[in-house]
Coordinates of C-alpha atoms (C1' of nucleotides) in Angstrom, one line a residue:
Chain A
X551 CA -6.2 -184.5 -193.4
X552 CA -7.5 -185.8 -190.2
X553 CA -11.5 -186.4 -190.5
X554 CA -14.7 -184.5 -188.6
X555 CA -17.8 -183.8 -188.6
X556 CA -19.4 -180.3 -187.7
X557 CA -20.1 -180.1 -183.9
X558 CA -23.4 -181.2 -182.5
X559 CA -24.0 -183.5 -185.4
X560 CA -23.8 -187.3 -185.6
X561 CA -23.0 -190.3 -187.6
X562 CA -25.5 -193.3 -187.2
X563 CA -23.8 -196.5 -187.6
X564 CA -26.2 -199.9 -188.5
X565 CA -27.2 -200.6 -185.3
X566 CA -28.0 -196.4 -184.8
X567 CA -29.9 -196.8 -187.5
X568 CA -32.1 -199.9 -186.9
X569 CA -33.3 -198.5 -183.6
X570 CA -34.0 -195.3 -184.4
X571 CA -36.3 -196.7 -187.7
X572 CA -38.1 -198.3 -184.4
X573 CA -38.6 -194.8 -183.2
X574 CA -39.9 -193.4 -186.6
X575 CA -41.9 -196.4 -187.8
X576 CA -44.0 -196.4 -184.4
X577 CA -44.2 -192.7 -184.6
X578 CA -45.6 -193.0 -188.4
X579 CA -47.5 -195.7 -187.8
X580 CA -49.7 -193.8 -184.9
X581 CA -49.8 -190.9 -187.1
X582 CA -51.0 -193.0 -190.5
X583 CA -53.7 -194.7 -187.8
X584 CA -55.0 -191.3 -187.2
X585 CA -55.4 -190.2 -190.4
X586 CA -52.5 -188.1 -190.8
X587 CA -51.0 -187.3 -194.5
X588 CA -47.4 -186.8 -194.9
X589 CA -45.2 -183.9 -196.4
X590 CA -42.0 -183.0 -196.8
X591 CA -40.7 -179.2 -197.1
X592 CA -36.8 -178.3 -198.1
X593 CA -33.9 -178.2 -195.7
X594 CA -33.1 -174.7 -196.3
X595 CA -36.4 -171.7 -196.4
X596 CA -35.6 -168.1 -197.3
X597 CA -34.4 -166.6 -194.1
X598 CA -37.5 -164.1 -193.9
X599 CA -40.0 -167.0 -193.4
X600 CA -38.1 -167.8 -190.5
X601 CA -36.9 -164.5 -188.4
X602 CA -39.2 -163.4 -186.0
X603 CA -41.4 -166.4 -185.5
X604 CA -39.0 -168.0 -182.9
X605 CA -38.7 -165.4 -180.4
X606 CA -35.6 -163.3 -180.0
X607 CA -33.5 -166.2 -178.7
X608 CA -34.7 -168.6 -181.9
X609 CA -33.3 -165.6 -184.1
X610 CA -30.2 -166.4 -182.4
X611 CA -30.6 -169.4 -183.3
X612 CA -31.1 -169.8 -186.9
X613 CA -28.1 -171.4 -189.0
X614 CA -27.6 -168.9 -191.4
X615 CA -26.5 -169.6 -195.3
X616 CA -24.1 -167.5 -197.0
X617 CA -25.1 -166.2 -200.3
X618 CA -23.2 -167.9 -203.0
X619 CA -20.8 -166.0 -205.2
X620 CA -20.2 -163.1 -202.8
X621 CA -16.4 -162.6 -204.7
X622 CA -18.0 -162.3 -207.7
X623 CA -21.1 -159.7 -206.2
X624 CA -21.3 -155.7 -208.4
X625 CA -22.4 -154.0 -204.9
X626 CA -19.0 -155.0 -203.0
X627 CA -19.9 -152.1 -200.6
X628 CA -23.1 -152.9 -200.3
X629 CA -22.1 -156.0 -198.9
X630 CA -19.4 -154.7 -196.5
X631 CA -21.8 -152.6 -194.9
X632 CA -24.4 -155.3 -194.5
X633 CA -21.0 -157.5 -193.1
X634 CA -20.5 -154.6 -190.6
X635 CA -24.0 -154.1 -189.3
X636 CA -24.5 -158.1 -188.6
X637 CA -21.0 -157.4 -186.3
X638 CA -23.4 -155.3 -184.9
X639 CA -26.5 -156.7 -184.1
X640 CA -28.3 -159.9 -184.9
X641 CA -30.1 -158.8 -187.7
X642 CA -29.0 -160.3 -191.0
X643 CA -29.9 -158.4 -194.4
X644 CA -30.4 -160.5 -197.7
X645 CA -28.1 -159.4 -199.2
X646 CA -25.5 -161.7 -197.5
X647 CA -28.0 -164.2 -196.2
X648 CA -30.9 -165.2 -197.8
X649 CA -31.6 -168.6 -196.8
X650 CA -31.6 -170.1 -193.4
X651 CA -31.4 -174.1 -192.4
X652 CA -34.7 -175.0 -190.9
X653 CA -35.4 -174.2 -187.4
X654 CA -38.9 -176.7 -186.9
X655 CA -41.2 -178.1 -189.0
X656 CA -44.5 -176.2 -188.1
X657 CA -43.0 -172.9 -189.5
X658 CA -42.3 -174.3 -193.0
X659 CA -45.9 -176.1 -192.9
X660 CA -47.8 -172.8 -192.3
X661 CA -45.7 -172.0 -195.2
X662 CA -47.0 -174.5 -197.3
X663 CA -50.2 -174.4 -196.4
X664 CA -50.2 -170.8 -197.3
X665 CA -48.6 -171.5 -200.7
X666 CA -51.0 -174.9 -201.8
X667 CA -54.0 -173.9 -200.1
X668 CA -56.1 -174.3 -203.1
X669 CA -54.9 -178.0 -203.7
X670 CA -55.9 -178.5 -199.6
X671 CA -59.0 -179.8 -198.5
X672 CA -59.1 -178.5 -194.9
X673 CA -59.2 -179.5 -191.9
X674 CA -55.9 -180.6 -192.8
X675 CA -53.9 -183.6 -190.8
X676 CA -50.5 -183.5 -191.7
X677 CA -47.3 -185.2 -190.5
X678 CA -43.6 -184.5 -191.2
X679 CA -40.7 -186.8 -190.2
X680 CA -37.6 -184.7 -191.2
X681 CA -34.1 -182.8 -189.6
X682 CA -34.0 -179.5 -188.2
X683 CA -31.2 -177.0 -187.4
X684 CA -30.3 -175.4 -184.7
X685 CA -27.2 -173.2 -183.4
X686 CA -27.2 -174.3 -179.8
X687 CA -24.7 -174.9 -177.6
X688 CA -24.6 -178.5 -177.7
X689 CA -25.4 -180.6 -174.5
X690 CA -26.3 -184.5 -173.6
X691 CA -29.8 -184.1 -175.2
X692 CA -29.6 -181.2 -177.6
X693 CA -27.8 -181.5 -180.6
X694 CA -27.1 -179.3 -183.6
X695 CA -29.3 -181.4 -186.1
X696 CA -31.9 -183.6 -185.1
X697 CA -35.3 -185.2 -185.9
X698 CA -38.7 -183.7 -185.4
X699 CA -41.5 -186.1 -186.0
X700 CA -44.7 -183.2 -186.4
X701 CA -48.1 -183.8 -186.6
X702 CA -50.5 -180.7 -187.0
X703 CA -53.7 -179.9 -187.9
X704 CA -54.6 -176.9 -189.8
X705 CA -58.4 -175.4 -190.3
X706 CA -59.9 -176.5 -187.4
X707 CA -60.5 -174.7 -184.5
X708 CA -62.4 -177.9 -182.4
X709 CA -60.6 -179.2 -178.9
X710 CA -61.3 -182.4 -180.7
X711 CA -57.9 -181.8 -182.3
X712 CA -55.8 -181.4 -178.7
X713 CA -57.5 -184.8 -177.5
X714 CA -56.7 -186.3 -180.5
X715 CA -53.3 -185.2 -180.4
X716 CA -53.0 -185.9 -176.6
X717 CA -54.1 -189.8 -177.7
X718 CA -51.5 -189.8 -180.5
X719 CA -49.5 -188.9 -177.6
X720 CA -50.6 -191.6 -175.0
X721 CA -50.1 -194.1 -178.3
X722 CA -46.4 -193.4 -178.9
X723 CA -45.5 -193.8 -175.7
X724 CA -47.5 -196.8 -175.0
X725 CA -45.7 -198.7 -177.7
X726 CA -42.3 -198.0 -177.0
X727 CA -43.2 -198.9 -173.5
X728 CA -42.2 -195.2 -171.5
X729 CA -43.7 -193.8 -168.8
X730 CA -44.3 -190.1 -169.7
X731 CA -46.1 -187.1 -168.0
X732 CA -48.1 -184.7 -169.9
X733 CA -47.9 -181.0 -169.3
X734 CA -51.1 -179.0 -170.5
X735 CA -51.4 -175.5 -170.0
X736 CA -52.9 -172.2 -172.4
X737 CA -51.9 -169.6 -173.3
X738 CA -55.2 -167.8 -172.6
X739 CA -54.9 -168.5 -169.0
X740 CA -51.1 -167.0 -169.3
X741 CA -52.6 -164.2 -171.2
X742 CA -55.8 -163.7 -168.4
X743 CA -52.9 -164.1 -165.3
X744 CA -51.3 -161.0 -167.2
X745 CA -54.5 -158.8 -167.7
X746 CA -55.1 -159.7 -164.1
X747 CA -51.9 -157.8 -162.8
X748 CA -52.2 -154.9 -165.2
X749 CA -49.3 -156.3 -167.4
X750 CA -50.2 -157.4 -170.5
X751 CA -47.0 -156.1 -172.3
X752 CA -44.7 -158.4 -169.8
X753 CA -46.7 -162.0 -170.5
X754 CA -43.7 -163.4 -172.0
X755 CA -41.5 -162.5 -169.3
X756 CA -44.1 -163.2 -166.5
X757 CA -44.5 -166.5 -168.8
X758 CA -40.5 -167.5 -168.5
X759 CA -39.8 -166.8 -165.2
X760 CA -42.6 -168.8 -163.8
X761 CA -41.8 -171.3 -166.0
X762 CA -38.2 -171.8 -163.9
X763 CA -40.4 -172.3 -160.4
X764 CA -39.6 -176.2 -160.2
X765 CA -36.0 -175.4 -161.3
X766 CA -34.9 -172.4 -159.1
X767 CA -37.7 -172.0 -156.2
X768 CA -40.1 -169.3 -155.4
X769 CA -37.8 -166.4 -154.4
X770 CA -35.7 -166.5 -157.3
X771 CA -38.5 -166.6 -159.6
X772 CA -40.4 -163.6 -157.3
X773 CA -37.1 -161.7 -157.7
X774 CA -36.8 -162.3 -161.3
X775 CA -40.2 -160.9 -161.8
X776 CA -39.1 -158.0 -160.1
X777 CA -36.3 -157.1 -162.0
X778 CA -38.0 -157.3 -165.5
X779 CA -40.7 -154.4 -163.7
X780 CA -43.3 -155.8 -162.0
X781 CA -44.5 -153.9 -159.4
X782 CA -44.9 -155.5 -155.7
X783 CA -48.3 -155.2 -155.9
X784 CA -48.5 -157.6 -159.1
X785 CA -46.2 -159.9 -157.5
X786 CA -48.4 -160.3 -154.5
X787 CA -51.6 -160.9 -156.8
X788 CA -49.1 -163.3 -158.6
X789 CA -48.4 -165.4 -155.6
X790 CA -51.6 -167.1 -155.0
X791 CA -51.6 -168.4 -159.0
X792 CA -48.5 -169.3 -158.9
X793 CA -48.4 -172.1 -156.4
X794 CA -51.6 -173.4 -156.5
X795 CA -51.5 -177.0 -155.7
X796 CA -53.8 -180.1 -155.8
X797 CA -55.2 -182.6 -158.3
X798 CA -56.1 -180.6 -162.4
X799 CA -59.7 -180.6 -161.3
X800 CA -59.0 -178.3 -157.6
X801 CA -56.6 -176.3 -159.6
X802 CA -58.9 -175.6 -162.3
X803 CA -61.4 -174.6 -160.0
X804 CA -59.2 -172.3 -157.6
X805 CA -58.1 -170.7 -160.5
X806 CA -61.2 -170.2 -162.2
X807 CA -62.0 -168.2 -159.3
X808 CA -58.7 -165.5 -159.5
X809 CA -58.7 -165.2 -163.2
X810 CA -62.2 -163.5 -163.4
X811 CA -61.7 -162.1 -166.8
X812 CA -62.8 -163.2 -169.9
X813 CA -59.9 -164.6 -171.6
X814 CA -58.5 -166.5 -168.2
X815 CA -61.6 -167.8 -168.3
X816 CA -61.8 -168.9 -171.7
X817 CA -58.4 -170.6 -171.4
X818 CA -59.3 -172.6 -168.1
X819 CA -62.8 -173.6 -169.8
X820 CA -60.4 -175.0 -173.1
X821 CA -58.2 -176.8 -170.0
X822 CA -61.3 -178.4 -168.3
X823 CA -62.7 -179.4 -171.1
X824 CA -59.5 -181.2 -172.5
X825 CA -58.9 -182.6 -168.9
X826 CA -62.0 -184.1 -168.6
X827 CA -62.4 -185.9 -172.1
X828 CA -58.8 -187.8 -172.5
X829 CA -58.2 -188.1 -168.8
X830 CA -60.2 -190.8 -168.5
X831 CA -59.2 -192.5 -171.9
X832 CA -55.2 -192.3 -171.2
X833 CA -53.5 -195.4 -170.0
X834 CA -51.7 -196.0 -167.0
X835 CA -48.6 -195.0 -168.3
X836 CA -49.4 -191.9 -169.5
X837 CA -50.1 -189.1 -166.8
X838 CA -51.8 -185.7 -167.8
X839 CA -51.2 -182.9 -165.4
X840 CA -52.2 -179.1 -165.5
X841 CA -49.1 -176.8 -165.3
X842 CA -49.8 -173.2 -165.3
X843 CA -45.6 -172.7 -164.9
X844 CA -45.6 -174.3 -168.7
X845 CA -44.8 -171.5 -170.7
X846 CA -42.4 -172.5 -173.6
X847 CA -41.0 -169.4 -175.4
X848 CA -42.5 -169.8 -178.9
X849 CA -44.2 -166.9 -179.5
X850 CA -46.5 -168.1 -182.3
X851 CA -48.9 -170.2 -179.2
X852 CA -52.6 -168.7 -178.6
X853 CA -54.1 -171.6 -177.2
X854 CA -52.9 -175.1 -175.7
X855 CA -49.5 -175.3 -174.9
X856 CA -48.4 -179.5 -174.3
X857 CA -45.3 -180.5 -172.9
X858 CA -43.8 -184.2 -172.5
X859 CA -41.8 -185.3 -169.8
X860 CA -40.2 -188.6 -168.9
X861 CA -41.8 -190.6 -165.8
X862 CA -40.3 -193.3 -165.7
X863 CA -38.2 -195.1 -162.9
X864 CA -35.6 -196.5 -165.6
X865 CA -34.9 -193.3 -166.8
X866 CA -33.2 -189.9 -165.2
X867 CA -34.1 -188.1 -168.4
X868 CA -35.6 -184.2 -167.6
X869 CA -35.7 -182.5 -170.7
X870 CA -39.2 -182.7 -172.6
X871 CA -38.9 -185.3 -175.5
X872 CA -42.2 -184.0 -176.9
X873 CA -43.9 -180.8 -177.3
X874 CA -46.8 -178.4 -179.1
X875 CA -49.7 -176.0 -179.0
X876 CA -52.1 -174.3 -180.7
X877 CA -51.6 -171.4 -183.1
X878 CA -54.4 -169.2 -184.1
X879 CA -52.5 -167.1 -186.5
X880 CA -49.2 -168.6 -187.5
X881 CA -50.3 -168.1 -191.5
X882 CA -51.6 -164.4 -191.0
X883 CA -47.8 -163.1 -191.9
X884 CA -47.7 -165.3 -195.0
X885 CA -51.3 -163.8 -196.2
X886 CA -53.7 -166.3 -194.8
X887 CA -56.0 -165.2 -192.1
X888 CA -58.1 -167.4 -189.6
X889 CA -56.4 -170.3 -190.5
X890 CA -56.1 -172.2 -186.3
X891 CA -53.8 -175.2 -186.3
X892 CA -52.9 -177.1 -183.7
X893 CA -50.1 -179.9 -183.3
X894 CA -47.0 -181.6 -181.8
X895 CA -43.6 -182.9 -182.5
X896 CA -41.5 -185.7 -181.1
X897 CA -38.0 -185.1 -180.4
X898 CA -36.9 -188.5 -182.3
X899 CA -33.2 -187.9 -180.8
X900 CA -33.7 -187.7 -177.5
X901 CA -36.6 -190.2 -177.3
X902 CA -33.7 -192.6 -178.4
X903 CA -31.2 -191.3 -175.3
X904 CA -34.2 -192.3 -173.3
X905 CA -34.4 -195.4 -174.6
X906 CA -30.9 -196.7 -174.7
X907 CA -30.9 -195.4 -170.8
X908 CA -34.0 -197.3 -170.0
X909 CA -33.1 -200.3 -172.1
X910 CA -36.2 -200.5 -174.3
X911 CA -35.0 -201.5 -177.3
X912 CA -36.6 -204.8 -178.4
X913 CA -33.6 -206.8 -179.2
X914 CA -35.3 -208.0 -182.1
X915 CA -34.8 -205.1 -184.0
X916 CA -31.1 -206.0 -184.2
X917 CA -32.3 -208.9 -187.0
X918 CA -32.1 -208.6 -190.6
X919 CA -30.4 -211.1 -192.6
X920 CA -31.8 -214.9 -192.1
X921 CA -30.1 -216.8 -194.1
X922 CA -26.2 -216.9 -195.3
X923 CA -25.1 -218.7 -198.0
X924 CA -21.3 -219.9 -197.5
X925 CA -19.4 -219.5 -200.5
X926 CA -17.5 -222.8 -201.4
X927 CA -16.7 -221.9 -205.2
X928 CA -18.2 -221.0 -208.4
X929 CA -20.2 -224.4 -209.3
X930 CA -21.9 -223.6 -205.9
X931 CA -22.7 -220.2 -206.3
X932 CA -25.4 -220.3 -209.3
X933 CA -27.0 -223.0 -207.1
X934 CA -27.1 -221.0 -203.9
X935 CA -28.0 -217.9 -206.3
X936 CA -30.8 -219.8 -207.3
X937 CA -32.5 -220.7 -203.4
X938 CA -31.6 -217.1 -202.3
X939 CA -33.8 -215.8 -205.2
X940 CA -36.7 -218.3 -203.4
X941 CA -36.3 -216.7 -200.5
X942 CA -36.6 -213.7 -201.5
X943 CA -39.9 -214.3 -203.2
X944 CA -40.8 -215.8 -199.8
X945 CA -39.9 -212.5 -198.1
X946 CA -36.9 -214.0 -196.1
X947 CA -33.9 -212.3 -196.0
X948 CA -30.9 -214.3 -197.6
X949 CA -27.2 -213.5 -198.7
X950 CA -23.8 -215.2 -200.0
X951 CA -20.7 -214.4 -198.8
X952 CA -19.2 -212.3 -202.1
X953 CA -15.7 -213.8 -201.6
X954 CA -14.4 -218.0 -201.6
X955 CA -12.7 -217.1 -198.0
X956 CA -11.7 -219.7 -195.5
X957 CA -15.0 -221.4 -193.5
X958 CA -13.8 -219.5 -190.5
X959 CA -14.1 -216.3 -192.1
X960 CA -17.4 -217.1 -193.4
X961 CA -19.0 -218.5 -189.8
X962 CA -17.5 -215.4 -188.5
X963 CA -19.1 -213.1 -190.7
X964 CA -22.8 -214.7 -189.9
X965 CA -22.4 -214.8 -186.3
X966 CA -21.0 -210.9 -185.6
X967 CA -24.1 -209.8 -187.9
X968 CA -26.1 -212.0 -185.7
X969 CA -27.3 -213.6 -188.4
X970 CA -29.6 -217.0 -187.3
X971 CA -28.8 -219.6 -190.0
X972 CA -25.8 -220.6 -192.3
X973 CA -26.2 -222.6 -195.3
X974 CA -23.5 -224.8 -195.9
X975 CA -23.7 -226.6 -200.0
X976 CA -20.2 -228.0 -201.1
X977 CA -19.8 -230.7 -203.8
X978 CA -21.5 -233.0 -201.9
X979 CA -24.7 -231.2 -201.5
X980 CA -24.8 -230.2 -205.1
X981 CA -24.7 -233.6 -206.2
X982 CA -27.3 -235.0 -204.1
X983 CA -29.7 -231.2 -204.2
X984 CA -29.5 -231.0 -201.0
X985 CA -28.5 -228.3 -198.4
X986 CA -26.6 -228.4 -194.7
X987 CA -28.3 -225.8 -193.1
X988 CA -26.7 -225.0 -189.6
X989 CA -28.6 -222.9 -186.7
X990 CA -25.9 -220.7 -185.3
X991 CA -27.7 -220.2 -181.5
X992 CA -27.4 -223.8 -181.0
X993 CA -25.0 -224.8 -183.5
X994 CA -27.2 -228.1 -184.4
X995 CA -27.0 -228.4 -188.4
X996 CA -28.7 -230.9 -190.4
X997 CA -29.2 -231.6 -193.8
X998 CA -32.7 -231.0 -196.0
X999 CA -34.1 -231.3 -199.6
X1000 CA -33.8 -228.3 -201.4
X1001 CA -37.4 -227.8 -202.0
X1002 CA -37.6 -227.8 -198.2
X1003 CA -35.5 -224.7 -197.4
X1004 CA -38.4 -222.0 -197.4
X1005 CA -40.2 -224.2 -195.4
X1006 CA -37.7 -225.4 -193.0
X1007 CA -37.5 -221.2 -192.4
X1008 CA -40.3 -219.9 -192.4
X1009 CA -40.9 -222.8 -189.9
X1010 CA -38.0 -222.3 -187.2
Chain B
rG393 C1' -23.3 -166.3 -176.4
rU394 C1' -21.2 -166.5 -170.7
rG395 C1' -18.8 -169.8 -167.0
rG396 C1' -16.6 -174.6 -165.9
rU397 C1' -14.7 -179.4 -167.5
rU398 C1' -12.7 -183.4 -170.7
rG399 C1' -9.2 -185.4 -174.6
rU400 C1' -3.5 -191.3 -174.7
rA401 C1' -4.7 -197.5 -180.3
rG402 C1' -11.3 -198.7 -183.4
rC403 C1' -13.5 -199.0 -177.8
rU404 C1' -12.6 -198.8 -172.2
rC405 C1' -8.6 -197.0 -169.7
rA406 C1' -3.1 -197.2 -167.2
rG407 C1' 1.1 -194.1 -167.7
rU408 C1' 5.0 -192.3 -160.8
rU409 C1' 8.1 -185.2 -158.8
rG410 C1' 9.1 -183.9 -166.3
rG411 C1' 13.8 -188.8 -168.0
rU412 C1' 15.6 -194.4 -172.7
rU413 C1' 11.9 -197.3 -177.7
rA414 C1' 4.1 -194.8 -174.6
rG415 C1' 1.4 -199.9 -172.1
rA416 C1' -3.1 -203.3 -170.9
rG417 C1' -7.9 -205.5 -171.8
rC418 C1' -11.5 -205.8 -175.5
rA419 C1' -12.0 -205.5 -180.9
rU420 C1' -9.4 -206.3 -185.8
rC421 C1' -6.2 -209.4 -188.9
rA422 C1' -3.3 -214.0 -189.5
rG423 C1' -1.9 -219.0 -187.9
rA424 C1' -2.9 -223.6 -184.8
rU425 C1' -7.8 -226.0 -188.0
rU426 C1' -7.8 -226.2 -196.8
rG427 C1' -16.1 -228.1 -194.7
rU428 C1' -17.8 -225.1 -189.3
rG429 C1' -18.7 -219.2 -185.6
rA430 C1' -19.2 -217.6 -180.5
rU431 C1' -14.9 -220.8 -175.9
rU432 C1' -8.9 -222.0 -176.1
rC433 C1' -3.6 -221.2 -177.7
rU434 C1' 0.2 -218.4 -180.7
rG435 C1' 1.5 -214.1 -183.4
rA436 C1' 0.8 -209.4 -186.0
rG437 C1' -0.9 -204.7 -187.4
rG438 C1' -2.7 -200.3 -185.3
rG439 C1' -0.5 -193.9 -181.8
rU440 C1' 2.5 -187.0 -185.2
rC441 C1' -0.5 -188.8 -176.7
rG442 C1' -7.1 -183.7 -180.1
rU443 C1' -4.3 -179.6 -182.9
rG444 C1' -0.8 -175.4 -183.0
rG445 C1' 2.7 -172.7 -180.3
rG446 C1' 5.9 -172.1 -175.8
rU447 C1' 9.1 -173.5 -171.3
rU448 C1' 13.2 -177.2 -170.8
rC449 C1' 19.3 -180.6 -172.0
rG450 C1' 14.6 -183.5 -172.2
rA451 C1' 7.2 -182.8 -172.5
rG452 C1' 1.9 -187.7 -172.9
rA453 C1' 2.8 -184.9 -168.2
rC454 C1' 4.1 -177.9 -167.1
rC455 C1' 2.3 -172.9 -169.6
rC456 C1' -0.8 -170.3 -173.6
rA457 C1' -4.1 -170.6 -177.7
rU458 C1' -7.6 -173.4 -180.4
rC459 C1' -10.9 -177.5 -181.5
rU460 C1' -13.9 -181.3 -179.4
rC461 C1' -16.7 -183.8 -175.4
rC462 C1' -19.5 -183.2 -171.1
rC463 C1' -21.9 -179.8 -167.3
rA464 C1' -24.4 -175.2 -165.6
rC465 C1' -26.7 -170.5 -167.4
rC466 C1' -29.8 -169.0 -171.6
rC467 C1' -33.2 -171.5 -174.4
rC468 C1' -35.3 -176.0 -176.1
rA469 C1' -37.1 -181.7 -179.3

RNA sequence: GUGGUUGUAGCUCAGUUGGUUAGAGCAUCAGAUUGUGAUUCUGAGGGUCGUGGGUUCGAGACCCAUCUCCCACCCCA
């Protein structure tokens, strides 16, 4: 049998791996610095926590777990008609399907916070570093499983949370050394821009198809908005919103003068507000810029609504590597009312594409090993045994070769694993305690005390 | 899910209008060198040409289906 993997998903070789522990450990790192607690949820959630929360197209979405034992099932017919009906529509009852592969992580944490909230002291700062699954299509840039890195807070309603999540932002990025713009927008405004034009039922199609203005141009998007039953009258009150231009401060202010209703103007107030406190605080890499097109389909969004984008000259990358928002009521349907979180997740996967494109790796994250110990026999091997056991107290990495091979094969082994020194002790060595230790970038070797090897390391 | 595209050794790719036994470079392994890697020389292994059908005297090449890769749409980390 000839061997695969499922499409859309990966295996992560040594090297994969060592890089993208770069990506997480800086992520976690910011996240612990900010006071952040971690959690972990399970792969799979019963499949009602998940429909409906995603929008129509997430529905779609959702990896879908047959119910074990169907062969074995008393209602037989029960489960032919439910078969039939999802060859009908999308809707999946439980009696085939209960359980569903996780679509994000903020889902499954309103979840959980619904479920522990006596053992939760709130507000609560969470983060999550885990897989998620989705059906897609696959593409460069969007895979079937990959990594969201989440952090949220729950139980607090204060715009101190969005700055402090815009800085988490501004962190990240700082220390893997990317360029990045940030796209803020809220929903409110969305929401006040659809009161406005006497179409509050249509914000989330209003919301999509403005959304595609830098992708398709003005008469597409005008036309689309047509089609989904605007009226022309709408669409000409739209126009003047939609491509407002200038700096976040004269956009702010032109639209706080054509959104005169309350909850525009509540949502350009939140924008201001966030505007004006991190602006000044983000560094030089890190852009912020005011985006009234930024709609993002999730449905569960009330307030801020953050996109991340790439700008950078290394890189061609255009798909958002990091995104979030606030939701007001994302724990109501699981029996917890005014409970306001707000947060953001890093697409781990395709922070790496950008990355490896841009060449940002540090190549020291390649390193592991220090030390290798070439195998010359078994008299030898209790006494390199013994100094690999110092070094490891010392904190230095240190092997043996398992195997008496040929010198060649040994040199050969440390210098495609890259690693620095080899430490050569034959019969001669042995007898006078002594070790040949031989740097492998410059192929120098000299020979030292054996109380001198953690030393001799620690110092090169 | 719709439309398009790609697939030959572990990797990058040649392969003529359809014609003997499918090639190269790199990588791997072995030897030159039984205590010295990355450079040199010699040799070896490795392919059901993505998979399954079809056309043909004959298919890596042509046709159909299917899977995969990539691209656009949809949507998104």
């Amino acid at each position: 049998m000839k061997p695969s993997i499922p499409r859309g998903t990966r295996d992560f070789g040594p090297q994969e791996m060592t890089r993208r522990n770069y990506i997480f450990d800086t992520i976690r790192d910011v996240f612990k610095l900010h006071g952040y607690l971690q959690i972990e949820t399970p792969a799979m959630e019963n499949l009602s926590t998940l429909t409906g929360k995603y929008g129509e197209e997430g529905d779609q979405l959702l990896f879908k777990i047959l119910n074990s034992r169907l062969h074995e099932s008393k209602e037989k017919e029960n489960l032919q008609k439910a078969f039939d009906k999802t060859l009908q529509s999308a809707t999946n009852t439980d009696v085939l399907t209960e359980r569903a592969l996780r679509y994000d992580l903020t889902v499954p944490f309103a979840r959980y916070v619904v479920m522990h909230q006596n053992d939760m002291t709130f507000p609560f700062k969470r983060y999550q570093i885990q897989n998620v699954w989705r059906a897609d299509k696959p593409q460069k840039g969007r895979y079937r499983e990959f990594y969201q890195c989440d952090a949220d807070v729950i139980g607090s309603t204060s715009l101190l949370n969005e700055i402090d999540l815009l800085l988490i932002i501004d962190e990240v990025f700082g220390k893997l050394g990317l360029g990045v713009t940030i796209k803020l927008n809220n929903r409110k405004v969305l929401a006040g821009i659809a009161e406005l034009i006497d179409a509050q039922d249509k914000i989330i199609d209003i919301t999509v198809a403005i959304d595609k203005l830098d992708k398709i141009g003005e008469q597409k998007v005008l036309e689309e908005l047509f089609a989904k039953g605007l009226s022309n009258e709408a669409i000409e009150k739209l126009k003047p919103i939609i491509f407002i231009q200038g700096n976040n401060e004269s956009k702010l202010e032109s639209l706080q003068k054509i959104i005169a209703n309350d909850i525009g103007q509540k949502g350009i107030e939140e924008l201001k507000y966030i505007v004006e406190k991190v602006g000044p605080m983000l560094s030089s890499n890190c852009k912020i810029e005011t985006d009234i097109t930024l709609a993002r389909g999730l449905n569960y969004y009330t307030g801020a609504i953050i996109e991340v984008k790439v700008n950078d000259s290394r890189s061609e990358f255009t798909s958002s590597i990091c995104g979030g928002g606030r939701y007001d009521d994302l724990t109501g349907i699981f029996g917890l009312a005014n409970m306001s979180g707000v947060g953001i997740s890093f697409g781990a996967d395709r922070i790496y594409d950008v990355l490896m494109e841009a060449n940002l790796f540090p190549n020291d994250v390649e390193f592991n090993t220090q030390v290798l110990f070439v195998n010359f026999g078994e008299a030898e091997q209790q006494y390199c045994l013994t100094l690999i056991k110092q070094l490891h107290s010392a904190n230095i990495s240190a092997v043996m070769f398992p195997e008496q091979a040929k010198m060649k094969k040994q040199m050969g082994y440390a210098d495609a694993n890259k690693i620095p020194f080899v430490a050569l002790i034959g019969s001669q060595e042995l007898q006078d305690q002594t070790i040949t230790i031989k740097q492998m970038s410059t192929g120098n070797q000299q020979c030292i005390a054996k109380s001198e090897l953690v030393n001799f390391i620690l110092k090169s």
